[in-house]
């Protein structure tokens, strides 16, 4: 028989492991949705690398004077730049998919949002959606796990895209008021039904078709934000769109 004190110590650890697993499941679900986007984003620079390589081969075959070397250097520079783009996309994707630890860092919120935008850029394009960012010029610094905050932004953006069938705008607005950072993700989608509102942050509750979601997305968002001493709520919703409001402590 296991003493009660041992059991009570094990329970928080087990719950923590379960929650970490839930976060990873939702992260993998997001990666599945992003796979086509990432493939498209990599395809463009890879096509450029291939074309520039072929141009260099042609130049080398018929090189006649020193002026040709300038073109070759230009093409090699473009190849290096496109290769760097591919490496950056893969690096960001690997960082996002990594389970990570609970180490908190000082991170620039604008950079987190920009990386999230890059991962869903093609997703926005094929759905005829424009992402508008309203971020203060001065750095907005948060103290937290950058991967998890990026997971929150990605999850909210994917939800917004899936709620908008006819295209439109998604706005991400960041404000600093006193000691708080306000992040609003505003879409022009179909809104959230009144019967669903009390439940949307509950695990395994989903308003989507079963094939499209795990039902974990917003519950994971809720857990991550509260783990960062913040709050997340539906600020407003209607048939014309929804605004999700996140508040986080400001780092001065």
PDB file of C-alpha atoms in Angstrom:
ATOM      1  CA  UNK A   1       0.000   0.000   0.000  1.00  0.00           C
ATOM      2  CA  UNK A   2       1.369   3.420  -1.051  1.00  0.00           C
ATOM      3  CA  UNK A   3       1.288   6.015   1.735  1.00  0.00           C
ATOM      4  CA  UNK A   4      -1.161   8.873   1.175  1.00  0.00           C
ATOM      5  CA  UNK A   5       1.620  11.497   1.318  1.00  0.00           C
ATOM      6  CA  UNK A   6       3.455   9.806  -1.560  1.00  0.00           C
ATOM      7  CA  UNK A   7       0.244   9.678  -3.610  1.00  0.00           C
ATOM      8  CA  UNK A   8      -0.461  13.372  -2.996  1.00  0.00           C
ATOM      9  CA  UNK A   9       3.044  14.302  -4.147  1.00  0.00           C
ATOM     10  CA  UNK A  10       2.686  12.244  -7.307  1.00  0.00           C
ATOM     11  CA  UNK A  11      -0.672  13.746  -8.317  1.00  0.00           C
ATOM     12  CA  UNK A  12       0.564  17.285  -9.214  1.00  0.00           C
ATOM     13  CA  UNK A  13       3.452  15.784 -11.198  1.00  0.00           C
ATOM     14  CA  UNK A  14       1.102  13.469 -13.095  1.00  0.00           C
ATOM     15  CA  UNK A  15      -1.300  16.336 -13.848  1.00  0.00           C
ATOM     16  CA  UNK A  16       1.604  18.455 -15.069  1.00  0.00           C
ATOM     17  CA  UNK A  17       2.727  15.647 -17.391  1.00  0.00           C
ATOM     18  CA  UNK A  18      -0.800  15.192 -18.725  1.00  0.00           C
ATOM     19  CA  UNK A  19      -1.148  18.909 -19.425  1.00  0.00           C
ATOM     20  CA  UNK A  20       2.256  18.976 -21.147  1.00  0.00           C
ATOM     21  CA  UNK A  21       1.027  16.104 -23.318  1.00  0.00           C
ATOM     22  CA  UNK A  22      -2.170  17.978 -24.193  1.00  0.00           C
ATOM     23  CA  UNK A  23      -0.142  21.020 -25.267  1.00  0.00           C
ATOM     24  CA  UNK A  24       2.008  18.806 -27.494  1.00  0.00           C
ATOM     25  CA  UNK A  25      -1.053  17.137 -29.069  1.00  0.00           C
ATOM     26  CA  UNK A  26      -2.522  20.503 -29.986  1.00  0.00           C
ATOM     27  CA  UNK A  27       0.846  21.668 -31.274  1.00  0.00           C
ATOM     28  CA  UNK A  28       1.054  18.645 -33.574  1.00  0.00           C
ATOM     29  CA  UNK A  29      -2.498  19.327 -34.760  1.00  0.00           C
ATOM     30  CA  UNK A  30      -1.444  22.870 -35.660  1.00  0.00           C
ATOM     31  CA  UNK A  31       1.614  21.513 -37.463  1.00  0.00           C
ATOM     32  CA  UNK A  32      -0.642  19.298 -39.553  1.00  0.00           C
ATOM     33  CA  UNK A  33      -2.691  22.323 -40.592  1.00  0.00           C
ATOM     34  CA  UNK A  34       0.478  24.263 -41.361  1.00  0.00           C
ATOM     35  CA  UNK A  35       2.159  21.542 -43.458  1.00  0.00           C
ATOM     36  CA  UNK A  36       0.764  22.784 -46.784  1.00  0.00           C
ATOM     37  CA  UNK A  37       1.698  26.349 -45.874  1.00  0.00           C
ATOM     38  CA  UNK A  38       5.274  25.438 -44.987  1.00  0.00           C
ATOM     39  CA  UNK A  39       5.622  23.338 -48.153  1.00  0.00           C
ATOM     40  CA  UNK A  40       4.519  26.360 -50.203  1.00  0.00           C
ATOM     41  CA  UNK A  41       6.828  28.737 -48.345  1.00  0.00           C
ATOM     42  CA  UNK A  42       9.804  26.420 -48.945  1.00  0.00           C
ATOM     43  CA  UNK A  43       8.863  25.783 -52.562  1.00  0.00           C
ATOM     44  CA  UNK A  44       9.306  29.418 -53.603  1.00  0.00           C
ATOM     45  CA  UNK A  45      12.919  29.891 -52.432  1.00  0.00           C
ATOM     46  CA  UNK A  46      13.831  26.366 -53.571  1.00  0.00           C
ATOM     47  CA  UNK A  47      12.536  27.184 -57.067  1.00  0.00           C
ATOM     48  CA  UNK A  48      14.654  30.322 -56.998  1.00  0.00           C
ATOM     49  CA  UNK A  49      17.740  28.355 -55.965  1.00  0.00           C
ATOM     50  CA  UNK A  50      17.182  25.925 -58.836  1.00  0.00           C
ATOM     51  CA  UNK A  51      16.726  28.690 -61.406  1.00  0.00           C
ATOM     52  CA  UNK A  52      19.758  30.668 -60.278  1.00  0.00           C
ATOM     53  CA  UNK A  53      21.865  27.507 -60.316  1.00  0.00           C
ATOM     54  CA  UNK A  54      20.849  26.830 -63.923  1.00  0.00           C
ATOM     55  CA  UNK A  55      21.713  30.409 -64.886  1.00  0.00           C
ATOM     56  CA  UNK A  56      25.183  29.999 -63.385  1.00  0.00           C
ATOM     57  CA  UNK A  57      25.721  26.792 -65.325  1.00  0.00           C
ATOM     58  CA  UNK A  58      24.800  28.578 -68.569  1.00  0.00           C
ATOM     59  CA  UNK A  59      27.083  31.503 -67.729  1.00  0.00           C
ATOM     60  CA  UNK A  60      29.999  29.200 -66.985  1.00  0.00           C
ATOM     61  CA  UNK A  61      29.514  27.368 -70.281  1.00  0.00           C
ATOM     62  CA  UNK A  62      29.765  30.534 -72.383  1.00  0.00           C
ATOM     63  CA  UNK A  63      31.851  32.826 -70.193  1.00  0.00           C
ATOM     64  CA  UNK A  64      33.925  35.142 -72.382  1.00  0.00           C
ATOM     65  CA  UNK A  65      34.923  38.176 -70.370  1.00  0.00           C
ATOM     66  CA  UNK A  66      35.320  39.433 -66.827  1.00  0.00           C
ATOM     67  CA  UNK A  67      31.939  41.194 -66.881  1.00  0.00           C
ATOM     68  CA  UNK A  68      30.259  37.792 -66.762  1.00  0.00           C
ATOM     69  CA  UNK A  69      31.749  37.210 -63.313  1.00  0.00           C
ATOM     70  CA  UNK A  70      29.587  39.992 -61.866  1.00  0.00           C
ATOM     71  CA  UNK A  71      26.430  38.146 -62.920  1.00  0.00           C
ATOM     72  CA  UNK A  72      27.726  34.905 -61.419  1.00  0.00           C
ATOM     73  CA  UNK A  73      28.466  36.622 -58.105  1.00  0.00           C
ATOM     74  CA  UNK A  74      24.955  38.150 -58.161  1.00  0.00           C
ATOM     75  CA  UNK A  75      23.337  34.740 -58.729  1.00  0.00           C
ATOM     76  CA  UNK A  76      25.467  33.095 -56.036  1.00  0.00           C
ATOM     77  CA  UNK A  77      24.419  35.833 -53.597  1.00  0.00           C
ATOM     78  CA  UNK A  78      20.762  35.223 -54.435  1.00  0.00           C
ATOM     79  CA  UNK A  79      21.239  31.476 -53.916  1.00  0.00           C
ATOM     80  CA  UNK A  80      22.763  32.143 -50.496  1.00  0.00           C
ATOM     81  CA  UNK A  81      19.868  34.444 -49.551  1.00  0.00           C
ATOM     82  CA  UNK A  82      17.197  31.961 -50.679  1.00  0.00           C
ATOM     83  CA  UNK A  83      18.968  29.106 -48.885  1.00  0.00           C
ATOM     84  CA  UNK A  84      19.029  31.224 -45.733  1.00  0.00           C
ATOM     85  CA  UNK A  85      15.264  31.765 -46.103  1.00  0.00           C
ATOM     86  CA  UNK A  86      14.696  27.999 -46.302  1.00  0.00           C
ATOM     87  CA  UNK A  87      16.870  27.455 -43.245  1.00  0.00           C
ATOM     88  CA  UNK A  88      14.955  30.109 -41.317  1.00  0.00           C
ATOM     89  CA  UNK A  89      11.591  28.531 -42.134  1.00  0.00           C
ATOM     90  CA  UNK A  90      12.779  25.068 -41.095  1.00  0.00           C
ATOM     91  CA  UNK A  91      14.395  26.446 -37.924  1.00  0.00           C
ATOM     92  CA  UNK A  92      11.203  28.250 -36.870  1.00  0.00           C
ATOM     93  CA  UNK A  93       9.129  25.143 -37.552  1.00  0.00           C
ATOM     94  CA  UNK A  94      11.476  22.930 -35.537  1.00  0.00           C
ATOM     95  CA  UNK A  95      11.479  25.412 -32.651  1.00  0.00           C
ATOM     96  CA  UNK A  96       7.686  25.467 -32.678  1.00  0.00           C
ATOM     97  CA  UNK A  97       7.369  21.663 -32.752  1.00  0.00           C
ATOM     98  CA  UNK A  98       9.955  21.149 -29.993  1.00  0.00           C
ATOM     99  CA  UNK A  99       8.434  20.199 -26.652  1.00  0.00           C
ATOM    100  CA  UNK A 100      10.709  22.635 -24.845  1.00  0.00           C
ATOM    101  CA  UNK A 101      10.991  23.303 -21.137  1.00  0.00           C
ATOM    102  CA  UNK A 102       9.468  25.777 -18.714  1.00  0.00           C
ATOM    103  CA  UNK A 103      12.314  28.260 -18.965  1.00  0.00           C
ATOM    104  CA  UNK A 104      10.953  31.793 -19.175  1.00  0.00           C
ATOM    105  CA  UNK A 105      12.770  34.381 -21.278  1.00  0.00           C
ATOM    106  CA  UNK A 106      12.357  38.026 -22.171  1.00  0.00           C
ATOM    107  CA  UNK A 107      10.927  37.974 -25.702  1.00  0.00           C
ATOM    108  CA  UNK A 108       9.815  40.593 -28.212  1.00  0.00           C
ATOM    109  CA  UNK A 109       6.108  40.113 -28.889  1.00  0.00           C
ATOM    110  CA  UNK A 110       6.374  41.678 -32.360  1.00  0.00           C
ATOM    111  CA  UNK A 111       8.933  39.029 -33.383  1.00  0.00           C
ATOM    112  CA  UNK A 112       6.685  36.226 -32.084  1.00  0.00           C
ATOM    113  CA  UNK A 113       3.737  37.580 -34.095  1.00  0.00           C
ATOM    114  CA  UNK A 114       5.882  37.991 -37.231  1.00  0.00           C
ATOM    115  CA  UNK A 115       7.115  34.386 -37.019  1.00  0.00           C
ATOM    116  CA  UNK A 116       3.525  33.207 -36.589  1.00  0.00           C
ATOM    117  CA  UNK A 117       2.492  35.215 -39.645  1.00  0.00           C
ATOM    118  CA  UNK A 118       5.260  33.641 -41.720  1.00  0.00           C
ATOM    119  CA  UNK A 119       4.061  30.135 -40.876  1.00  0.00           C
ATOM    120  CA  UNK A 120       0.470  30.854 -41.944  1.00  0.00           C
ATOM    121  CA  UNK A 121       1.189  33.248 -44.820  1.00  0.00           C
ATOM    122  CA  UNK A 122       0.114  30.840 -47.561  1.00  0.00           C
ATOM    123  CA  UNK A 123      -2.890  29.801 -45.467  1.00  0.00           C
ATOM    124  CA  UNK A 124      -3.937  33.460 -45.503  1.00  0.00           C
ATOM    125  CA  UNK A 125      -3.340  33.826 -49.240  1.00  0.00           C
ATOM    126  CA  UNK A 126      -5.353  30.803 -50.351  1.00  0.00           C
ATOM    127  CA  UNK A 127      -8.272  31.950 -48.177  1.00  0.00           C
ATOM    128  CA  UNK A 128      -8.072  35.520 -49.529  1.00  0.00           C
ATOM    129  CA  UNK A 129      -7.452  36.918 -46.053  1.00  0.00           C
ATOM    130  CA  UNK A 130      -5.291  39.897 -45.177  1.00  0.00           C
ATOM    131  CA  UNK A 131      -3.504  40.028 -41.814  1.00  0.00           C
ATOM    132  CA  UNK A 132      -3.274  43.561 -40.408  1.00  0.00           C
ATOM    133  CA  UNK A 133      -0.899  44.110 -37.503  1.00  0.00           C
ATOM    134  CA  UNK A 134      -1.159  47.088 -35.174  1.00  0.00           C
ATOM    135  CA  UNK A 135       1.878  46.894 -32.911  1.00  0.00           C
ATOM    136  CA  UNK A 136       3.576  49.761 -31.036  1.00  0.00           C
ATOM    137  CA  UNK A 137       6.834  51.024 -32.535  1.00  0.00           C
ATOM    138  CA  UNK A 138       8.700  50.493 -29.272  1.00  0.00           C
ATOM    139  CA  UNK A 139       9.521  46.863 -28.317  1.00  0.00           C
ATOM    140  CA  UNK A 140       6.768  45.083 -26.383  1.00  0.00           C
ATOM    141  CA  UNK A 141       8.597  42.663 -24.109  1.00  0.00           C
ATOM    142  CA  UNK A 142       6.973  39.679 -22.420  1.00  0.00           C
ATOM    143  CA  UNK A 143       8.481  37.378 -19.836  1.00  0.00           C
ATOM    144  CA  UNK A 144       7.537  33.840 -20.778  1.00  0.00           C
ATOM    145  CA  UNK A 145       8.068  30.818 -22.968  1.00  0.00           C
ATOM    146  CA  UNK A 146       8.295  32.195 -26.565  1.00  0.00           C
ATOM    147  CA  UNK A 147       7.290  28.853 -28.124  1.00  0.00           C
ATOM    148  CA  UNK A 148       4.120  28.640 -26.057  1.00  0.00           C
ATOM    149  CA  UNK A 149       3.169  32.258 -26.718  1.00  0.00           C
ATOM    150  CA  UNK A 150       3.697  31.604 -30.433  1.00  0.00           C
ATOM    151  CA  UNK A 151       1.475  28.534 -30.111  1.00  0.00           C
ATOM    152  CA  UNK A 152      -1.258  30.781 -28.655  1.00  0.00           C
ATOM    153  CA  UNK A 153      -0.972  33.298 -31.518  1.00  0.00           C
ATOM    154  CA  UNK A 154      -0.954  30.543 -34.154  1.00  0.00           C
ATOM    155  CA  UNK A 155      -3.950  28.798 -32.625  1.00  0.00           C
ATOM    156  CA  UNK A 156      -6.002  32.004 -32.548  1.00  0.00           C
ATOM    157  CA  UNK A 157      -5.015  32.922 -36.114  1.00  0.00           C
ATOM    158  CA  UNK A 158      -5.881  29.443 -37.426  1.00  0.00           C
ATOM    159  CA  UNK A 159      -9.260  29.610 -35.652  1.00  0.00           C
ATOM    160  CA  UNK A 160      -9.885  33.038 -37.187  1.00  0.00           C
ATOM    161  CA  UNK A 161      -9.005  31.807 -40.689  1.00  0.00           C
ATOM    162  CA  UNK A 162     -11.297  28.781 -40.335  1.00  0.00           C
ATOM    163  CA  UNK A 163     -14.172  31.044 -39.232  1.00  0.00           C
ATOM    164  CA  UNK A 164     -13.880  33.184 -42.374  1.00  0.00           C
ATOM    165  CA  UNK A 165     -15.221  31.513 -45.510  1.00  0.00           C
ATOM    166  CA  UNK A 166     -15.411  34.529 -47.799  1.00  0.00           C
ATOM    167  CA  UNK A 167     -12.060  36.187 -47.138  1.00  0.00           C
ATOM    168  CA  UNK A 168     -11.615  39.490 -45.336  1.00  0.00           C
ATOM    169  CA  UNK A 169      -9.284  40.928 -42.709  1.00  0.00           C
ATOM    170  CA  UNK A 170      -7.823  39.590 -39.488  1.00  0.00           C
ATOM    171  CA  UNK A 171      -6.412  42.229 -37.162  1.00  0.00           C
ATOM    172  CA  UNK A 172      -3.841  41.641 -34.460  1.00  0.00           C
ATOM    173  CA  UNK A 173      -3.722  44.698 -32.235  1.00  0.00           C
ATOM    174  CA  UNK A 174      -1.250  45.140 -29.393  1.00  0.00           C
ATOM    175  CA  UNK A 175      -1.587  47.893 -26.794  1.00  0.00           C
ATOM    176  CA  UNK A 176       0.199  48.726 -23.567  1.00  0.00           C
ATOM    177  CA  UNK A 177      -1.965  50.260 -20.846  1.00  0.00           C
ATOM    178  CA  UNK A 178      -0.394  50.767 -17.421  1.00  0.00           C
ATOM    179  CA  UNK A 179       1.113  47.438 -16.344  1.00  0.00           C
ATOM    180  CA  UNK A 180      -0.693  45.242 -18.871  1.00  0.00           C
ATOM    181  CA  UNK A 181      -0.231  44.201 -22.493  1.00  0.00           C
ATOM    182  CA  UNK A 182      -3.492  43.854 -24.429  1.00  0.00           C
ATOM    183  CA  UNK A 183      -3.477  41.571 -27.480  1.00  0.00           C
ATOM    184  CA  UNK A 184      -6.622  41.451 -29.584  1.00  0.00           C
ATOM    185  CA  UNK A 185      -7.179  39.003 -32.432  1.00  0.00           C
ATOM    186  CA  UNK A 186     -10.167  40.256 -34.442  1.00  0.00           C
ATOM    187  CA  UNK A 187     -11.709  38.315 -37.320  1.00  0.00           C
ATOM    188  CA  UNK A 188     -14.616  38.883 -39.705  1.00  0.00           C
ATOM    189  CA  UNK A 189     -15.967  35.371 -39.359  1.00  0.00           C
ATOM    190  CA  UNK A 190     -19.342  33.915 -38.479  1.00  0.00           C
ATOM    191  CA  UNK A 191     -19.063  34.513 -34.733  1.00  0.00           C
ATOM    192  CA  UNK A 192     -19.560  32.111 -31.820  1.00  0.00           C
ATOM    193  CA  UNK A 193     -23.016  30.821 -30.971  1.00  0.00           C
ATOM    194  CA  UNK A 194     -24.366  31.923 -27.602  1.00  0.00           C
ATOM    195  CA  UNK A 195     -24.770  28.303 -26.453  1.00  0.00           C
ATOM    196  CA  UNK A 196     -21.068  27.662 -27.146  1.00  0.00           C
ATOM    197  CA  UNK A 197     -19.647  30.710 -25.370  1.00  0.00           C
ATOM    198  CA  UNK A 198     -19.587  29.241 -21.827  1.00  0.00           C
ATOM    199  CA  UNK A 199     -17.729  26.152 -23.060  1.00  0.00           C
ATOM    200  CA  UNK A 200     -15.182  27.254 -25.656  1.00  0.00           C
ATOM    201  CA  UNK A 201     -12.247  27.134 -23.223  1.00  0.00           C
ATOM    202  CA  UNK A 202     -13.169  23.641 -22.006  1.00  0.00           C
ATOM    203  CA  UNK A 203     -10.995  20.708 -23.129  1.00  0.00           C
ATOM    204  CA  UNK A 204     -12.396  18.621 -26.013  1.00  0.00           C
ATOM    205  CA  UNK A 205     -15.231  21.074 -26.651  1.00  0.00           C
ATOM    206  CA  UNK A 206     -15.245  22.089 -30.300  1.00  0.00           C
ATOM    207  CA  UNK A 207     -17.640  23.997 -32.535  1.00  0.00           C
ATOM    208  CA  UNK A 208     -15.872  22.529 -35.592  1.00  0.00           C
ATOM    209  CA  UNK A 209     -16.455  19.288 -37.423  1.00  0.00           C
ATOM    210  CA  UNK A 210     -14.609  16.426 -35.763  1.00  0.00           C
ATOM    211  CA  UNK A 211     -12.256  16.009 -38.710  1.00  0.00           C
ATOM    212  CA  UNK A 212     -11.075  19.623 -38.480  1.00  0.00           C
ATOM    213  CA  UNK A 213     -10.089  20.032 -34.850  1.00  0.00           C
ATOM    214  CA  UNK A 214      -9.013  18.261 -31.688  1.00  0.00           C
ATOM    215  CA  UNK A 215     -11.220  20.352 -29.400  1.00  0.00           C
ATOM    216  CA  UNK A 216      -8.088  21.233 -27.429  1.00  0.00           C
ATOM    217  CA  UNK A 217      -7.074  24.498 -29.109  1.00  0.00           C
ATOM    218  CA  UNK A 218      -8.708  27.145 -26.951  1.00  0.00           C
ATOM    219  CA  UNK A 219      -8.331  25.157 -23.739  1.00  0.00           C
ATOM    220  CA  UNK A 220      -4.586  25.017 -24.419  1.00  0.00           C
ATOM    221  CA  UNK A 221      -4.586  28.753 -25.164  1.00  0.00           C
ATOM    222  CA  UNK A 222      -6.362  29.318 -21.825  1.00  0.00           C
ATOM    223  CA  UNK A 223      -3.867  27.150 -19.935  1.00  0.00           C
ATOM    224  CA  UNK A 224      -0.792  28.757 -21.514  1.00  0.00           C
ATOM    225  CA  UNK A 225      -1.984  32.316 -20.918  1.00  0.00           C
ATOM    226  CA  UNK A 226      -2.988  31.645 -17.309  1.00  0.00           C
ATOM    227  CA  UNK A 227       0.387  29.954 -16.850  1.00  0.00           C
ATOM    228  CA  UNK A 228       1.898  33.303 -17.820  1.00  0.00           C
ATOM    229  CA  UNK A 229      -0.187  35.148 -15.184  1.00  0.00           C
ATOM    230  CA  UNK A 230      -2.483  36.481 -17.900  1.00  0.00           C
ATOM    231  CA  UNK A 231      -6.080  36.146 -19.006  1.00  0.00           C
ATOM    232  CA  UNK A 232      -7.915  35.272 -22.227  1.00  0.00           C
ATOM    233  CA  UNK A 233     -11.570  35.923 -23.020  1.00  0.00           C
ATOM    234  CA  UNK A 234     -14.038  36.468 -25.833  1.00  0.00           C
ATOM    235  CA  UNK A 235     -14.340  40.248 -25.717  1.00  0.00           C
ATOM    236  CA  UNK A 236     -17.154  40.345 -28.276  1.00  0.00           C
ATOM    237  CA  UNK A 237     -18.736  38.157 -30.922  1.00  0.00           C
ATOM    238  CA  UNK A 238     -21.452  38.561 -33.530  1.00  0.00           C
ATOM    239  CA  UNK A 239     -22.336  37.191 -36.980  1.00  0.00           C
ATOM    240  CA  UNK A 240     -19.855  39.787 -38.294  1.00  0.00           C
ATOM    241  CA  UNK A 241     -16.843  38.568 -36.356  1.00  0.00           C
ATOM    242  CA  UNK A 242     -15.175  37.753 -33.050  1.00  0.00           C
ATOM    243  CA  UNK A 243     -12.571  39.498 -30.912  1.00  0.00           C
ATOM    244  CA  UNK A 244     -10.396  37.428 -28.583  1.00  0.00           C
ATOM    245  CA  UNK A 245      -8.649  39.478 -25.909  1.00  0.00           C
ATOM    246  CA  UNK A 246      -5.450  38.371 -24.193  1.00  0.00           C
ATOM    247  CA  UNK A 247      -3.880  40.286 -21.322  1.00  0.00           C
ATOM    248  CA  UNK A 248      -0.340  39.660 -20.116  1.00  0.00           C
ATOM    249  CA  UNK A 249       1.822  41.387 -17.505  1.00  0.00           C
ATOM    250  CA  UNK A 250       4.022  44.114 -18.923  1.00  0.00           C
ATOM    251  CA  UNK A 251       7.814  43.934 -18.544  1.00  0.00           C
ATOM    252  CA  UNK A 252       9.182  47.416 -17.928  1.00  0.00           C
TER     253      UNK A 252
END
